[in-house]
mmCIF file of C-alpha atoms in Angstrom:
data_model
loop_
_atom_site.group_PDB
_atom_site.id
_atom_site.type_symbol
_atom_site.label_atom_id
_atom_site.label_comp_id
_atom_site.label_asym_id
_atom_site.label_seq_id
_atom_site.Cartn_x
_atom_site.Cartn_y
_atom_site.Cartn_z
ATOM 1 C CA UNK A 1 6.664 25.831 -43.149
ATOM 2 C CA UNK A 2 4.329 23.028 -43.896
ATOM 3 C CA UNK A 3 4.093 22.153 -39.986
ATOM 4 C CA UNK A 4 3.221 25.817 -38.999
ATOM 5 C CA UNK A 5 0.469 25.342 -41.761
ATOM 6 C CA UNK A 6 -0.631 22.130 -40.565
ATOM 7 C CA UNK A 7 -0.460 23.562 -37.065
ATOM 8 C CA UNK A 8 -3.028 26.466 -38.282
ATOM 9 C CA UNK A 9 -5.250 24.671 -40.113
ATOM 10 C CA UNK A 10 -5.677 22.697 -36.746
ATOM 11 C CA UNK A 11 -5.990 25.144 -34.810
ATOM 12 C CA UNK A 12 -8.456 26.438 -37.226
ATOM 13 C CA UNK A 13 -10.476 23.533 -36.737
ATOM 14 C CA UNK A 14 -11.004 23.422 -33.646
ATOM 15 C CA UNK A 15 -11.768 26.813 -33.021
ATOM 16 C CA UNK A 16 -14.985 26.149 -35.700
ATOM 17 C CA UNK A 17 -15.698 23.516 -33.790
ATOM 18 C CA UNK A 18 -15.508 25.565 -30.601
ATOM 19 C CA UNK A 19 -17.727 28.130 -32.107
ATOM 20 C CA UNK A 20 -20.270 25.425 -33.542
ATOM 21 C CA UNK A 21 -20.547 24.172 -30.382
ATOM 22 C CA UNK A 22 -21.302 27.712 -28.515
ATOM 23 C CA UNK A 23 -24.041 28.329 -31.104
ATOM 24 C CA UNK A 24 -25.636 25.026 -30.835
ATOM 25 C CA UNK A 25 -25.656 24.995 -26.733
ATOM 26 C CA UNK A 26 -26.839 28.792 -26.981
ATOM 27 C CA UNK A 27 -30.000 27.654 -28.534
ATOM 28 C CA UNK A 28 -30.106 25.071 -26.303
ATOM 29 C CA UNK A 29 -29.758 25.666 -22.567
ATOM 30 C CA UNK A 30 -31.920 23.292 -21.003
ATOM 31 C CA UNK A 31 -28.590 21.022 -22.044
ATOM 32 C CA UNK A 32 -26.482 22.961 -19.735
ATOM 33 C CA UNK A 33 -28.562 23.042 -17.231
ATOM 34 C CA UNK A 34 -29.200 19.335 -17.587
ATOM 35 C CA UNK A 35 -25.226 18.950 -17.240
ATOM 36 C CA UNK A 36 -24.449 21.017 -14.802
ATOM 37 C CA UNK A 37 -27.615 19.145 -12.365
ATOM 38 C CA UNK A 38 -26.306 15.822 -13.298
ATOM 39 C CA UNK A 39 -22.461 16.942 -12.412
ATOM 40 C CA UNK A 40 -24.208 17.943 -9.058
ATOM 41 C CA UNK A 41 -25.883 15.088 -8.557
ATOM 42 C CA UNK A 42 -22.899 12.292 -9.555
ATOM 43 C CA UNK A 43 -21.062 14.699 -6.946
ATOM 44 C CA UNK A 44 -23.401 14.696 -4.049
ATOM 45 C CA UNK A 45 -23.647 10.843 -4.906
ATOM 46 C CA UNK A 46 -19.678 10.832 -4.536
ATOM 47 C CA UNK A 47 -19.699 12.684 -1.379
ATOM 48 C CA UNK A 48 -22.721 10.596 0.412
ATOM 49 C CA UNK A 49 -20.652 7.199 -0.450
ATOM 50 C CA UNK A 50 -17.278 8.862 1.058
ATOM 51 C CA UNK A 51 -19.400 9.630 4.398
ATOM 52 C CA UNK A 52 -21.159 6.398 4.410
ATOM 53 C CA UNK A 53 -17.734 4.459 3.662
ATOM 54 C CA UNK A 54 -16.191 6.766 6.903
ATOM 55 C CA UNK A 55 -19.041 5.397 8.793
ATOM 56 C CA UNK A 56 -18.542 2.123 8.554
ATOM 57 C CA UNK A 57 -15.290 2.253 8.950
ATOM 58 C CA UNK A 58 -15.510 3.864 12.171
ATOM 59 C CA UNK A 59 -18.369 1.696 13.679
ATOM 60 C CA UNK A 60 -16.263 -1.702 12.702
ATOM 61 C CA UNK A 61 -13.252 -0.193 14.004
ATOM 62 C CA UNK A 62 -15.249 0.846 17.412
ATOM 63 C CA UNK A 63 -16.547 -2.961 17.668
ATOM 64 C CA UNK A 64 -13.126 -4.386 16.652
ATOM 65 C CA UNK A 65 -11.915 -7.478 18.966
ATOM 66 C CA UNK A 66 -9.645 -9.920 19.119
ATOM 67 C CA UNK A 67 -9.257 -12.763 21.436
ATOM 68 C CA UNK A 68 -5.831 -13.400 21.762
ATOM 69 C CA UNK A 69 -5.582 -16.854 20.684
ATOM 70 C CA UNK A 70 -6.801 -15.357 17.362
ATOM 71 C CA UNK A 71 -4.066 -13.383 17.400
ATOM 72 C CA UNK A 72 -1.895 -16.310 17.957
ATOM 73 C CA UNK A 73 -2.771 -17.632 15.051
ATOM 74 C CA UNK A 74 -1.833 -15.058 12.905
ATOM 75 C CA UNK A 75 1.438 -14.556 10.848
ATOM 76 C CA UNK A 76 3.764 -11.994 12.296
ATOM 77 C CA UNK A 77 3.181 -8.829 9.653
ATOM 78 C CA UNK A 78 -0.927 -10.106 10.259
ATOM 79 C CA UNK A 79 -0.085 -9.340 13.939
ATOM 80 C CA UNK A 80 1.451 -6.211 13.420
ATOM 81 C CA UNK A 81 -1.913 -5.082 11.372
ATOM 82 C CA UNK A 82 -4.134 -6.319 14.014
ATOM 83 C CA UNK A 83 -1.980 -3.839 16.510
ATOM 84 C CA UNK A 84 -2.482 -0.842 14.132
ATOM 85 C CA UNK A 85 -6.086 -1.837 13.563
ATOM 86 C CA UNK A 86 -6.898 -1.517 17.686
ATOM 87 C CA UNK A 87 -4.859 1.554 17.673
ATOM 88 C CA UNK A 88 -6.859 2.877 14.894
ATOM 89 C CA UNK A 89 -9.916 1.514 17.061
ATOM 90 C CA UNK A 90 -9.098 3.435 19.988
ATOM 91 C CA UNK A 91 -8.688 7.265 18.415
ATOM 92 C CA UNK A 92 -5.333 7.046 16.995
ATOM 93 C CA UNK A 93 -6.106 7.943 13.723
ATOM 94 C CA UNK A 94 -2.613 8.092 11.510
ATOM 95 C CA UNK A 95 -1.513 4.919 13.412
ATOM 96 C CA UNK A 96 -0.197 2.764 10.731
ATOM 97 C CA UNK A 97 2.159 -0.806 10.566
ATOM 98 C CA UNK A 98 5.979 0.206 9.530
ATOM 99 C CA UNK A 99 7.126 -3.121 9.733
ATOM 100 C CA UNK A 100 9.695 -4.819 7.674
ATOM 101 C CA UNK A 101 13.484 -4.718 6.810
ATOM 102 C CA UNK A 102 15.012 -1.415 7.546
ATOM 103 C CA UNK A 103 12.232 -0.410 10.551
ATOM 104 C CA UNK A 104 14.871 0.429 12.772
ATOM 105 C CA UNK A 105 12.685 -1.245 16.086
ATOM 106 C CA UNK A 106 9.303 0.486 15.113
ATOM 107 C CA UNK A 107 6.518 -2.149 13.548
ATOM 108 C CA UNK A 108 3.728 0.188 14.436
ATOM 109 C CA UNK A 109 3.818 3.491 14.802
ATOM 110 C CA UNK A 110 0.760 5.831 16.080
ATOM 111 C CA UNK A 111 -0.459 9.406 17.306
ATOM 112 C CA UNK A 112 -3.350 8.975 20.391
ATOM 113 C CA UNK A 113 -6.049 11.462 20.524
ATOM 114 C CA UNK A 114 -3.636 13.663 23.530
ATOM 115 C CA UNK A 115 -0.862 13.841 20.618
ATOM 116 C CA UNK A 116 1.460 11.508 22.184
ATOM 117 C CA UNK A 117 3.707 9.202 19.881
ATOM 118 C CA UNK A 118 3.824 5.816 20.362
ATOM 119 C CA UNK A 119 6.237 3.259 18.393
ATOM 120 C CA UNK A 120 5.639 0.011 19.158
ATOM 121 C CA UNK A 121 7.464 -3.195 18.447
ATOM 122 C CA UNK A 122 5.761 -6.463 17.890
ATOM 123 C CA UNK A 123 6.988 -9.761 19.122
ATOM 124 C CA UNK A 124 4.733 -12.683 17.889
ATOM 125 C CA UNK A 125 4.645 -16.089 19.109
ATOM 126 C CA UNK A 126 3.015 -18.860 17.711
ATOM 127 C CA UNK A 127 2.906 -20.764 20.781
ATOM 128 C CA UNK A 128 1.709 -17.757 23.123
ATOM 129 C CA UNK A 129 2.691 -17.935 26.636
ATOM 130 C CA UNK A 130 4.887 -20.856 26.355
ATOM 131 C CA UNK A 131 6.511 -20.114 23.278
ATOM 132 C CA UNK A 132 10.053 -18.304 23.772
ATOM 133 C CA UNK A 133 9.846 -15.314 26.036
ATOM 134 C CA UNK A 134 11.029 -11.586 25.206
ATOM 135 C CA UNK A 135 14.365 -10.875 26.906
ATOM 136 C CA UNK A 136 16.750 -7.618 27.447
ATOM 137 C CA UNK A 137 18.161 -8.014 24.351
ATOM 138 C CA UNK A 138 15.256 -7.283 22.348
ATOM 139 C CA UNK A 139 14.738 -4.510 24.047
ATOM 140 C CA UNK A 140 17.548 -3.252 22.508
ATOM 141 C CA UNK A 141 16.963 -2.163 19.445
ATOM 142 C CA UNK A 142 13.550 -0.132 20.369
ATOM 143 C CA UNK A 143 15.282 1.751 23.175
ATOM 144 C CA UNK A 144 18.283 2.835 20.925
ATOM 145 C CA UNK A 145 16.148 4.180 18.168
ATOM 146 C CA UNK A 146 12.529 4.778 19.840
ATOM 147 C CA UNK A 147 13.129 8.708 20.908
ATOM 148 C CA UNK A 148 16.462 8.860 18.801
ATOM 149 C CA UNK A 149 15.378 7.708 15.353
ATOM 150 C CA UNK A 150 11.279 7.702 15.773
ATOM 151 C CA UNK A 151 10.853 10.840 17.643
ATOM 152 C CA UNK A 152 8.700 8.486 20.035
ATOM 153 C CA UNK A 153 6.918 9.573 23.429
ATOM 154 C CA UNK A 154 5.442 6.020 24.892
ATOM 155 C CA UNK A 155 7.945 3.208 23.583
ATOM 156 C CA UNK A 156 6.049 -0.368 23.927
ATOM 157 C CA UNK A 157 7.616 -3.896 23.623
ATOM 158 C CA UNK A 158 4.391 -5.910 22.472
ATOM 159 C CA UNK A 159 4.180 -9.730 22.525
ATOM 160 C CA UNK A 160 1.341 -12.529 22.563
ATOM 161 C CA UNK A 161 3.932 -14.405 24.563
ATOM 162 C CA UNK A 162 5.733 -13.786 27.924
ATOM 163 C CA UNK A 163 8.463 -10.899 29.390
ATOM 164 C CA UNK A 164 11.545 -12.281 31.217
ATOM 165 C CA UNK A 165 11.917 -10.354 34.854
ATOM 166 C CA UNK A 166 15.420 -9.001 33.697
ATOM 167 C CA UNK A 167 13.666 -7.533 30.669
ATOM 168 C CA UNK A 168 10.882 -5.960 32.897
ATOM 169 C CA UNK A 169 13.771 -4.424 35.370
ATOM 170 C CA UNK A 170 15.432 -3.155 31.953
ATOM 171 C CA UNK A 171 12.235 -1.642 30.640
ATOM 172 C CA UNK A 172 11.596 0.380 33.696
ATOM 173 C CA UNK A 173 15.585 1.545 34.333
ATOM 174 C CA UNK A 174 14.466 3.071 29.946
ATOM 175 C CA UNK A 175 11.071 4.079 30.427
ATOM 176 C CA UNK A 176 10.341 1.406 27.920
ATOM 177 C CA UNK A 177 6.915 -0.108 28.423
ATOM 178 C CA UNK A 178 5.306 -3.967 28.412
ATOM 179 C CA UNK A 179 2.482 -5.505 27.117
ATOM 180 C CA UNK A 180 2.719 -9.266 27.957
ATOM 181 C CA UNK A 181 -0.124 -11.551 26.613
ATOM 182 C CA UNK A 182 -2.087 -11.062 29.607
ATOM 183 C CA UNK A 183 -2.001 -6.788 29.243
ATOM 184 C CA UNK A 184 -2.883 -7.560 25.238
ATOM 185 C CA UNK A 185 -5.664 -10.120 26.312
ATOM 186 C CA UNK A 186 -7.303 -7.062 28.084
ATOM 187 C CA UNK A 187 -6.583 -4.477 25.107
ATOM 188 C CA UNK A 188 -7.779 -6.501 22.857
ATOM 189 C CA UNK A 189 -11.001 -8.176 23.887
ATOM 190 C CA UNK A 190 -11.663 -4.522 25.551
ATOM 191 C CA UNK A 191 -13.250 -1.296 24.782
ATOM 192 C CA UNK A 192 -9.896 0.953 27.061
ATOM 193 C CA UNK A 193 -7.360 2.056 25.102
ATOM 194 C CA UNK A 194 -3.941 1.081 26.035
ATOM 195 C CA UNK A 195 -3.070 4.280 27.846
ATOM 196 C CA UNK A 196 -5.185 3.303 30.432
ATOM 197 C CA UNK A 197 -3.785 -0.371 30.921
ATOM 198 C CA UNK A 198 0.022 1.558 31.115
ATOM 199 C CA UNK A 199 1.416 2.712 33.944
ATOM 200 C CA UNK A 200 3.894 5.800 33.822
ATOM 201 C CA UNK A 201 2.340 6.873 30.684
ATOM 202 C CA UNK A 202 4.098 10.290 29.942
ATOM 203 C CA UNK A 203 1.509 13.450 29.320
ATOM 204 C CA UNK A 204 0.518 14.519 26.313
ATOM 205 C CA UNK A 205 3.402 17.007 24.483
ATOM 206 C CA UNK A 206 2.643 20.389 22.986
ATOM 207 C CA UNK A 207 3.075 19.586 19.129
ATOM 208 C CA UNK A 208 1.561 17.708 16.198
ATOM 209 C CA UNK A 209 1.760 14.556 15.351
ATOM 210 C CA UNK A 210 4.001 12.330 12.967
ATOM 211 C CA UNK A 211 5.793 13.641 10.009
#
């Protein structure tokens, strides 16, 4: 019994406490109010510092470039960030780097404003243009899981480098599409998204975007 006693005698407690408490804040209201004005205030400061945050966001990611020899220069998963972030830049606003063991093909993955899905996979190469070239059987992988596994509308095969011609005649028998380092050089030093540097880009679908 002595914990049910204990457990009272607490509960006892606080309840006085409670009560005090009441009492004391009944005679004085001018501390409620000053709580309750203060709450407000620390909110409305909250809420101001989330919009101006979303501002600036949005401005640097309107202004964001990238010549493509500073993209060279970047390690692979910093290249597949630098995709997102001109995806972002452009309206797609969930578009976000999947990247890494397991992606099954997909290193970035994105929504554009006309709800299509795009999964993109990134091929960096340190030496650009004359660094090894993207062939057919890299193309692989993204056309076996793009629409299967990815539920993906425009499937891209993105490099910094170069696109063999048997890779380009693949891509077009798929529906896959290319963005060579001269097609990123435009994107990315740009202000057009990359829908409008695409040809065959399929119209928007009638759903939402990614799970």
């Amino acid at each position: 019994m002595e914990p049910v006693l204990l457990a009272a005698f607490a509960a006892t407690v606080v309840l006085s406490l409670v009560a005090t408490a009441l009492r004391w804040l009944a005679g004085h209201p001018w501390v409620v109010v000053f709580a309750v004005l203060t709450a407000a205030g620390v909110g409305a400061a909250w809420i101001r510092s989330r919009r101006e945050a979303a501002r600036r966001e949005q401005v640097r990611a309107q202004g964001l470039r990238y010549a493509v020899e500073q993209l060279d220069h970047l390690h692979h998963r910093q290249f597949e960030f630098a995709v997102r972030d001109l995806m972002h830049r452009d309206g797609c606003a969930d578009a976000r780097q999947v990247g890494g063991r397991g992606d099954n093909g997909a290193d970035v993955k994105a929504t554009d404003p006309y709800g299509r899905r795009w999964v993109i996979q990134c091929k960096h190469r340190k030496a650009g243009w004359s660094g090894k070239p993207v062939g057919t059987p890299d193309l692989h992988v993204l056309n076996g899981t793009g629409r299967q596994v990815h539920n993906g509308d425009v499937l891209v095969m993105l490099t910094n480098g170069r696109i063999t011609s048997n890779a380009v005649d693949f891509a077009k028998d798929q529906r896959l599409h290319l963005v060579d380092r001269r097609v990123l050089a435009e994107w990315a030093a740009g202000s057009r998204p990359l829908w409008e540097l695409l040809r065959a880009v399929p119209p928007p679908p009638r759903r939402s975007s990614f799970p």
